[in-house]
Coordinates of C-alpha atoms and ligand atoms in Angstrom, one line a residue:
M1 CA 96.0 106.0 100.2
K2 CA 97.4 104.4 103.4
K3 CA 94.0 104.4 105.0
K4 CA 92.7 102.9 101.9
I5 CA 95.1 100.1 101.8
N6 CA 94.5 99.4 105.5
I7 CA 90.7 99.2 104.7
Y8 CA 91.2 96.6 102.0
F9 CA 93.4 94.5 104.1
V10 CA 90.8 94.2 106.8
V11 CA 87.9 93.7 104.4
I12 CA 89.9 91.0 102.6
A13 CA 90.8 89.4 105.9
V14 CA 87.1 89.4 107.3
I15 CA 85.7 87.9 103.9
A16 CA 88.6 85.2 104.0
I17 CA 87.7 84.4 107.7
L18 CA 84.1 84.0 106.9
A19 CA 84.4 82.1 103.9
S20 CA 86.8 79.6 105.6
V21 CA 84.5 79.2 108.5
V22 CA 81.3 78.7 106.4
L23 CA 83.5 76.0 104.3
S24 CA 84.6 74.3 107.3
N25 CA 81.3 74.1 108.9
L26 CA 79.9 72.6 105.8
V27 CA 82.7 70.1 105.5
S28 CA 82.4 69.0 109.2
Y29 CA 78.7 68.6 108.9
T30 CA 78.9 66.4 105.8
L31 CA 81.6 64.4 107.8
L32 CA 79.3 64.3 110.7
Q33 CA 76.5 62.9 108.4
K34 CA 78.6 60.2 107.0
E35 CA 79.7 59.0 110.3
V36 CA 76.2 59.0 111.9
Y37 CA 74.9 57.1 108.8
D38 CA 78.0 54.7 109.2
D39 CA 77.0 54.3 112.8
L40 CA 73.4 53.6 112.2
S41 CA 74.0 51.0 109.4
A42 CA 76.6 49.3 111.5
C43 CA 74.1 48.9 114.2
A44 CA 71.2 47.9 111.8
Y45 CA 73.2 45.1 110.4
A46 CA 74.5 44.0 113.8
L47 CA 70.9 43.8 114.9
A48 CA 69.7 42.1 111.7
A49 CA 72.4 39.4 112.3
T50 CA 70.5 38.4 115.5
D51 CA 67.2 36.6 115.5
S52 CA 65.6 39.1 117.7
F53 CA 63.3 40.5 114.9
D54 CA 63.0 37.4 112.9
N55 CA 59.3 37.0 113.9
P56 CA 57.4 40.2 114.3
D57 CA 54.8 38.6 116.3
N58 CA 57.5 37.5 118.9
I59 CA 60.2 40.2 119.1
T60 CA 62.8 39.0 121.6
Y61 CA 64.8 42.3 121.6
H62 CA 64.2 44.7 124.4
Q63 CA 66.4 47.9 124.7
K64 CA 66.7 49.2 128.2
S65 CA 68.7 52.2 127.4
G66 CA 70.9 53.3 124.5
T67 CA 71.7 56.2 122.0
Y68 CA 69.7 54.6 119.2
R69 CA 65.9 54.4 118.7
I70 CA 65.1 51.2 117.1
T71 CA 61.7 50.5 115.3
L72 CA 60.5 47.5 113.2
V73 CA 57.7 48.2 110.7
D74 CA 56.0 45.2 109.1
K75 CA 55.0 44.6 105.4
E76 CA 51.8 46.6 105.8
G77 CA 53.7 49.7 107.4
K78 CA 52.4 48.8 110.9
V79 CA 54.7 49.5 113.7
R80 CA 55.6 46.5 115.5
Y81 CA 58.2 47.6 117.9
D82 CA 59.8 51.0 118.9
S83 CA 62.1 51.4 121.6
S84 CA 61.0 54.7 122.7
V85 CA 57.5 55.5 121.5
D86 CA 54.4 53.7 122.3
I87 CA 53.5 51.6 119.2
T88 CA 49.7 51.8 119.8
K89 CA 50.0 55.6 119.1
M90 CA 51.9 55.2 115.9
D91 CA 50.4 55.5 112.5
S92 CA 51.4 53.6 109.2
H93 CA 55.1 54.2 108.4
L94 CA 54.8 53.1 104.8
D95 CA 55.0 56.8 103.7
R96 CA 58.4 57.5 105.4
D97 CA 61.2 58.0 103.1
E98 CA 63.7 55.6 104.5
I99 CA 61.1 52.8 104.9
S100 CA 59.8 53.1 101.3
S101 CA 63.4 53.3 99.9
A102 CA 64.3 50.1 102.0
R103 CA 61.3 48.4 100.9
S104 CA 62.3 49.0 97.2
K105 CA 66.1 49.0 97.4
G106 CA 67.1 47.1 100.7
T107 CA 68.3 49.9 102.5
G108 CA 67.0 53.6 102.8
Q109 CA 68.2 56.8 105.0
A110 CA 66.7 60.0 105.8
I111 CA 67.2 63.2 107.9
R112 CA 64.4 64.9 109.3
H113 CA 64.8 68.3 111.3
S114 CA 63.1 68.6 114.7
D115 CA 61.2 71.4 115.6
T116 CA 63.8 73.0 117.8
L117 CA 66.1 73.5 114.9
K118 CA 68.9 72.2 117.4
R119 CA 68.9 68.6 116.5
D120 CA 68.4 66.4 113.3
N121 CA 67.0 63.0 113.5
Y122 CA 68.9 60.6 111.1
Y123 CA 67.5 57.4 110.1
F124 CA 68.8 54.2 108.5
A125 CA 66.3 51.4 107.3
L126 CA 67.0 47.9 106.3
L127 CA 64.9 45.3 104.7
L128 CA 64.8 42.1 106.6
D129 CA 64.4 38.8 105.1
N130 CA 61.0 38.4 106.6
G131 CA 59.9 41.6 104.8
C132 CA 59.8 43.8 107.8
V133 CA 62.0 46.9 107.7
L134 CA 64.1 47.4 110.7
R135 CA 65.0 51.2 111.4
V136 CA 67.6 52.7 113.5
A137 CA 67.5 56.3 114.3
K138 CA 69.7 58.7 116.2
E139 CA 69.7 62.4 117.2
A140 CA 72.5 64.6 116.2
S141 CA 73.5 68.3 116.0
S142 CA 71.9 70.3 113.0
I143 CA 73.8 72.3 110.9
A144 CA 72.4 75.3 112.4
N145 CA 73.4 74.2 115.8
I146 CA 77.0 73.8 114.6
F147 CA 77.0 77.2 113.2
I148 CA 75.4 78.7 116.4
S149 CA 77.8 76.8 118.7
S150 CA 80.7 78.0 116.6
I151 CA 79.8 81.6 116.8
P152 CA 81.6 82.5 120.1
Y153 CA 84.8 80.8 118.6
L154 CA 84.1 82.5 115.4
A155 CA 83.9 85.9 117.1
A156 CA 87.1 85.5 118.9
I157 CA 89.1 84.3 115.8
I158 CA 87.7 87.3 113.8
I159 CA 88.5 89.8 116.3
L160 CA 92.1 88.3 116.9
L161 CA 92.6 88.1 112.9
M162 CA 91.2 91.4 112.5
L163 CA 93.8 92.8 115.1
A164 CA 96.4 90.8 113.3
S165 CA 95.5 92.2 109.8
V166 CA 95.5 95.6 111.0
I167 CA 98.8 95.4 112.6
F168 CA 100.1 93.6 109.5
S169 CA 98.5 95.8 106.9
H170 CA 100.0 98.8 108.8
I171 CA 103.2 97.4 108.6
L172 CA 103.0 96.6 104.8
T173 CA 101.6 99.7 104.0
R174 CA 104.4 101.4 105.7
S175 CA 107.0 99.3 104.0
I176 CA 105.2 100.2 100.6
V177 CA 104.9 104.0 101.4
Y178 CA 107.8 104.8 103.4
P179 CA 110.4 104.7 100.6
I180 CA 108.3 106.9 98.6
E181 CA 108.1 109.5 101.4
Q182 CA 111.7 109.3 102.2
M183 CA 112.3 109.9 98.4
A184 CA 110.2 113.0 98.3
E185 CA 111.8 114.2 101.5
N186 CA 115.4 114.1 100.4
I187 CA 115.2 114.1 96.7
N188 CA 119.0 115.0 96.7
Y189 CA 119.7 111.7 98.3
I190 CA 117.6 109.7 96.2
D191 CA 120.7 107.3 95.6
T192 CA 120.9 106.3 99.2
S193 CA 117.3 106.0 99.9
D194 CA 116.4 102.2 100.5
V195 CA 113.7 101.3 97.9
Y196 CA 112.3 98.1 96.6
R197 CA 113.0 96.6 93.3
E198 CA 109.7 97.8 91.7
L199 CA 110.4 101.6 92.6
R200 CA 113.8 101.5 91.2
P201 CA 112.8 102.4 87.5
F202 CA 111.1 105.4 88.9
V203 CA 113.8 106.4 91.2
Q204 CA 116.3 106.4 88.3
M205 CA 113.9 108.3 86.0
I206 CA 113.2 110.8 88.9
K207 CA 117.0 111.0 89.7
E208 CA 117.9 111.6 86.0
Q209 CA 115.3 114.2 85.7
H210 CA 116.5 115.9 89.0
E211 CA 120.0 116.0 87.9
N212 CA 119.0 117.5 84.4
I213 CA 117.0 120.1 86.0
I214 CA 119.9 121.0 88.5
K215 CA 122.2 120.9 85.5
N216 CA 120.2 123.1 83.2
A217 CA 119.6 125.6 86.0
D218 CA 123.3 125.6 86.7
M219 CA 123.9 126.1 83.0
R220 CA 121.3 128.8 82.6
Q221 CA 122.7 130.7 85.8
E222 CA 126.3 130.3 84.5
F223 CA 125.2 131.5 80.9
S224 CA 123.3 134.7 82.3
A225 CA 126.3 135.7 84.3
N226 CA 128.6 135.1 81.4
V227 CA 126.1 137.2 79.0
S228 CA 125.8 140.1 81.5
H229 CA 129.7 140.0 81.9
E230 CA 130.3 139.9 78.0
L231 CA 127.6 142.9 77.5
K232 CA 129.3 145.0 80.4
T233 CA 132.6 145.5 78.5
P234 CA 131.4 147.1 75.3
L235 CA 128.7 149.0 77.1
T236 CA 131.3 150.5 79.6
A237 CA 133.4 151.4 76.3
I238 CA 130.5 153.1 74.5
S239 CA 129.5 154.9 77.8
G240 CA 133.0 155.9 78.4
Y241 CA 133.6 157.4 74.6
A242 CA 130.1 159.1 74.7
E243 CA 131.0 160.9 78.0
I244 CA 134.2 162.3 76.8
I245 CA 132.5 163.5 73.8
E246 CA 129.5 164.9 75.8
N247 CA 131.9 166.8 78.1
G248 CA 133.6 168.4 75.1
M249 CA 136.9 167.0 76.1
A250 CA 137.8 165.4 72.6
T251 CA 139.1 167.1 69.6
E252 CA 137.3 166.7 66.3
K253 CA 139.9 163.8 65.5
D254 CA 139.2 162.1 68.7
T255 CA 135.6 162.4 68.1
I256 CA 135.9 160.6 64.8
R257 CA 138.1 157.7 66.3
F258 CA 135.6 157.5 69.4
A259 CA 132.8 157.2 67.0
G260 CA 134.4 154.5 65.4
E261 CA 135.0 152.7 68.6
I262 CA 131.4 153.3 69.8
H263 CA 130.5 151.8 66.3
Q264 CA 132.5 148.6 66.8
N265 CA 131.2 148.0 70.2
A266 CA 127.7 148.5 69.4
N267 CA 128.3 145.9 66.7
R268 CA 129.9 143.7 69.2
L269 CA 126.9 144.0 71.4
L270 CA 124.4 143.4 68.4
G271 CA 126.3 140.2 67.6
L272 CA 126.3 138.9 71.2
I273 CA 122.5 139.7 71.4
N274 CA 121.8 138.1 68.2
D275 CA 123.8 134.9 69.2
T276 CA 122.2 134.7 72.5
I277 CA 118.8 134.9 71.0
R278 CA 119.6 132.2 68.3
L279 CA 120.9 130.0 71.0
S280 CA 117.8 130.3 73.3
E281 CA 115.7 129.8 70.0
L282 CA 117.8 126.4 69.4
D283 CA 117.2 125.5 73.3
V284 CA 113.6 125.3 72.7
S285 CA 114.0 121.6 71.4
S286 CA 110.2 121.2 71.0
M287 CA 110.2 123.7 68.4
E288 CA 109.5 121.9 65.0
V289 CA 112.3 122.2 62.7
Q290 CA 111.0 123.2 59.2
R291 CA 113.0 121.2 56.5
E292 CA 113.1 121.7 52.8
P293 CA 115.3 120.2 49.9
L294 CA 118.4 122.4 49.5
D295 CA 121.5 122.5 47.8
L296 CA 124.4 122.4 50.3
Y297 CA 126.9 123.4 47.8
A298 CA 124.8 126.4 46.7
L299 CA 124.5 127.4 50.4
A300 CA 128.2 127.3 51.0
E301 CA 128.9 129.3 47.8
G302 CA 126.6 131.9 49.4
C303 CA 128.7 131.9 52.7
V304 CA 131.9 132.1 50.8
N305 CA 130.6 135.4 48.6
T306 CA 129.7 137.1 51.9
L307 CA 132.8 136.2 53.7
E308 CA 135.0 137.1 50.7
V309 CA 135.7 140.6 51.8
K310 CA 136.6 139.7 55.4
A311 CA 138.9 137.1 53.9
D312 CA 140.5 139.6 51.5
K313 CA 140.9 142.0 54.4
M314 CA 142.8 139.4 56.4
N315 CA 144.7 138.2 53.4
V316 CA 143.3 134.7 53.4
S317 CA 142.3 132.9 50.2
L318 CA 138.8 131.1 50.5
Q319 CA 138.0 128.5 48.0
I320 CA 135.0 126.0 47.6
V321 CA 135.2 122.4 46.2
G322 CA 132.3 120.1 45.2
E323 CA 129.2 120.0 43.5
K324 CA 125.6 120.1 43.7
C325 CA 124.7 118.4 46.9
M326 CA 121.1 118.0 47.7
I327 CA 119.8 117.7 51.6
N328 CA 116.7 117.8 53.2
A329 CA 117.3 120.4 56.0
N330 CA 116.5 123.8 57.7
K331 CA 117.9 126.4 55.2
E332 CA 118.7 129.0 58.1
M333 CA 120.5 126.3 60.1
M334 CA 122.6 124.9 57.4
Y335 CA 123.5 128.6 56.5
E336 CA 124.5 129.5 60.2
L337 CA 126.6 126.2 60.4
I338 CA 128.7 126.9 57.3
Y339 CA 128.9 130.5 57.9
N340 CA 130.2 130.1 61.6
L341 CA 132.6 127.4 60.5
C342 CA 134.0 129.7 57.5
D343 CA 134.1 132.8 59.6
N344 CA 135.9 131.0 62.3
A345 CA 138.5 129.6 59.8
I346 CA 139.2 133.0 58.3
R347 CA 139.4 134.8 61.7
Y348 CA 141.9 132.1 63.3
N349 CA 144.1 132.2 60.2
N350 CA 147.4 133.6 59.3
K351 CA 148.4 136.1 56.9
D352 CA 148.4 134.5 53.4
G353 CA 146.6 131.7 55.0
R354 CA 144.0 129.5 53.1
V355 CA 140.5 128.3 53.9
M356 CA 138.8 125.4 51.8
V357 CA 135.2 124.4 52.1
L358 CA 134.6 121.0 50.7
I359 CA 130.8 119.8 50.1
G360 CA 130.3 116.0 49.1
E361 CA 129.4 112.6 50.0
N362 CA 131.5 110.1 51.9
Q363 CA 131.9 106.3 51.1
D364 CA 128.8 105.4 53.3
G365 CA 126.7 107.9 51.4
N366 CA 126.4 110.5 54.0
K367 CA 126.6 114.2 52.7
Y368 CA 129.1 116.1 54.6
V369 CA 130.5 119.7 54.9
E370 CA 134.2 120.1 55.6
V371 CA 135.8 123.5 56.5
K372 CA 139.6 123.2 56.5
D373 CA 142.1 126.1 57.2
T374 CA 145.9 126.6 57.6
G375 CA 145.3 128.8 60.7
I376 CA 146.6 129.0 64.0
G377 CA 145.1 125.7 65.2
I378 CA 143.6 124.6 68.5
P379 CA 145.9 123.0 71.3
K380 CA 144.8 119.5 72.3
E381 CA 143.8 120.6 75.8
H382 CA 141.2 123.2 74.5
Q383 CA 139.8 121.0 71.7
E384 CA 137.1 119.5 73.9
R385 CA 135.9 122.8 75.3
I386 CA 135.8 125.2 72.5
F387 CA 132.0 124.1 71.8
E388 CA 131.1 125.5 75.2
R389 CA 129.4 128.8 75.5
F390 CA 131.8 131.6 75.8
Y391 CA 135.0 129.4 75.7
R392 CA 137.8 131.0 73.8
V393 CA 141.3 129.9 73.5
D394 CA 142.5 133.2 73.2
K395 CA 140.2 135.9 74.4
S396 CA 141.6 139.1 72.9
R397 CA 142.1 137.6 69.4
S398 CA 138.5 136.7 69.7
K399 CA 137.1 140.0 70.6
E400 CA 139.4 141.8 68.1
T401 CA 138.1 139.9 65.3
G402 CA 134.5 140.3 66.3
G403 CA 133.8 137.0 68.1
T404 CA 131.0 136.6 70.5
G405 CA 132.3 133.1 71.9
L406 CA 128.9 131.6 71.0
G407 CA 129.6 130.6 67.4
L408 CA 130.8 126.9 67.9
A409 CA 127.9 126.4 70.6
I410 CA 125.5 127.3 67.8
V411 CA 127.3 125.0 65.6
K412 CA 127.1 122.1 68.3
H413 CA 123.3 122.8 68.7
I414 CA 122.6 122.7 65.2
V415 CA 124.5 119.5 64.8
A416 CA 122.8 117.7 67.8
Q417 CA 119.3 118.8 66.5
N418 CA 120.1 117.3 63.1
H419 CA 121.5 114.2 64.5
A420 CA 124.6 114.8 62.5
I421 CA 128.2 113.9 63.5
L422 CA 131.0 116.4 64.2
R423 CA 134.5 115.7 63.9
L424 CA 137.4 118.1 65.0
E425 CA 141.1 117.9 63.7
S426 CA 143.3 120.4 64.8
E427 CA 147.1 120.9 65.3
E428 CA 148.5 123.8 66.9
G429 CA 150.3 126.3 64.3
R430 CA 149.2 124.1 61.3
G431 CA 145.4 124.4 61.1
T432 CA 141.9 123.0 61.7
T433 CA 139.6 120.9 59.9
I434 CA 136.1 120.6 61.0
V435 CA 133.7 117.9 59.3
V436 CA 130.0 117.7 59.9
T437 CA 128.4 114.5 58.6
F438 CA 124.8 114.3 58.0
P439 CA 122.5 111.2 58.7
L440 CA 121.3 109.3 55.8
D441 CA 117.7 110.1 56.3
M442 CA 118.5 113.8 55.5
K443 CA 119.9 112.7 52.3
I444 CA 117.9 113.4 49.0
E445 CA 118.9 111.4 45.7
E446 CA 119.4 113.7 42.7
Y447 CA 116.3 111.8 41.1
D448 CA 114.0 112.7 43.7
Q449 CA 113.8 116.3 42.5
Ligands
ADP1 P1 134.5 132.9 68.9 O1 133.3 134.0 68.5 O2 135.4 133.3 69.9 O3 135.3 132.6 67.6 P2 133.5 130.3 68.6 O4 132.5 129.6 69.6 O5 133.2 130.4 67.4 O6 133.7 131.7 69.5 O7 134.9 129.6 69.0 C1 135.5 129.4 70.3 C2 136.9 129.2 70.2 O8 137.5 128.2 69.4 C3 137.5 130.6 69.6 O9 137.5 131.6 70.5 C4 138.7 129.9 69.2 O10 139.7 130.1 70.3 C5 138.7 128.6 69.0 N1 138.5 128.3 67.4 C6 137.3 128.2 66.8 N2 137.5 127.8 65.4 C7 138.8 127.8 65.1 C8 139.7 127.8 64.2 N3 139.2 127.5 62.8 N4 141.1 127.7 64.4 C9 141.6 127.9 65.6 N5 140.8 128.2 66.8 C10 139.3 128.1 66.5

């Protein structure tokens, strides 16, 4: 690329130099012509003002030396006087352009190129009162000669300018390419690299992408470390219990208890694996979300029925309030969202506590799901972080109740994918309320169905 830019610069410089030389030569040639004609006419008028040519039979003008060639042609075209050629050898001049036009218009002019190409002959003819034509001529450089004589200067200028343009284009391409090379070399210090204005949007974009890549890589690394750690505990327990049974060290009663432990830990493993798979599925944002018209209320009712047994076991009452509420959404996602929120509301509740699920439409017309509990609540300092993967306020309580630490991370993902809004209100010891409000474009009016 650098080489290409350099070549372009040199080509443009050479074209510009040649064009300006040709144009300036043309202009100076035109000016020269005008000046020569002005000279010739001034001389012709000056001679006409004298009486030297009044009588063609008695010409009193005699030139000894001079730059002008003076000729007098009479009415018949016969040359009566010429300052530099023997008139007896001259033919009729009536057909000369300058003579015929002076005879008809009063003045006439012409240029004739000489054989050598180096010089041009300029003629100016003036009709005198006696009917004769007085012609003044002069030799001057031809345009070809002007060009030829300017060639050495031209070559010198071209060489100088080419050198200058090579140096200049080198500096310029370097200043264009250098920041890009710098950027590529230290992508980590992209902020500090000195870039020009046109490059800044790209720098910003690359910087953001780079940061995202690093952030994602860090998150993935942290996530896989966490997953491995989470899997290790139940697997160690399963392996330990199985080993005792295998060695015949457990009584029959112990064996039943250990089998129960193994079962519980295996379920924890399954839960963890399922949630991990689900999260990575939701991570693939390019995946097209299949939407369908569905009734949020009916879906919430399904969750409540499934969780009824669990709630009973923990002495928590479960209630659903609302009415048919149509929305255009992905059924599996909506079920997971409501299920995870209700599950948490039961698991982090107190004995004889209550969970209320409200389905409805707010004043702005947005459909929402609200899950309200009278449970243990979440301390202020943890509220921001509970949506992070594997973040738990009370680790042992989460594990005892079969938590994976991923439920709210899944909820957050679903909310983001649907452009919904999530609001959390919680007070330690009093309870928690989580509201998910869906955007208007997901809404389906009753009459639509
Ligand atoms: P877990 O499987 O541990 O429940 P979640 O991602 O669902 O994981 O929740 C993260 C943490 O947020 C929980 O460990 C718990 O400490 C807290 N939490 C979630 N929901 C509630 C709630 N309704 N009441 C009190 N604490 C809650």
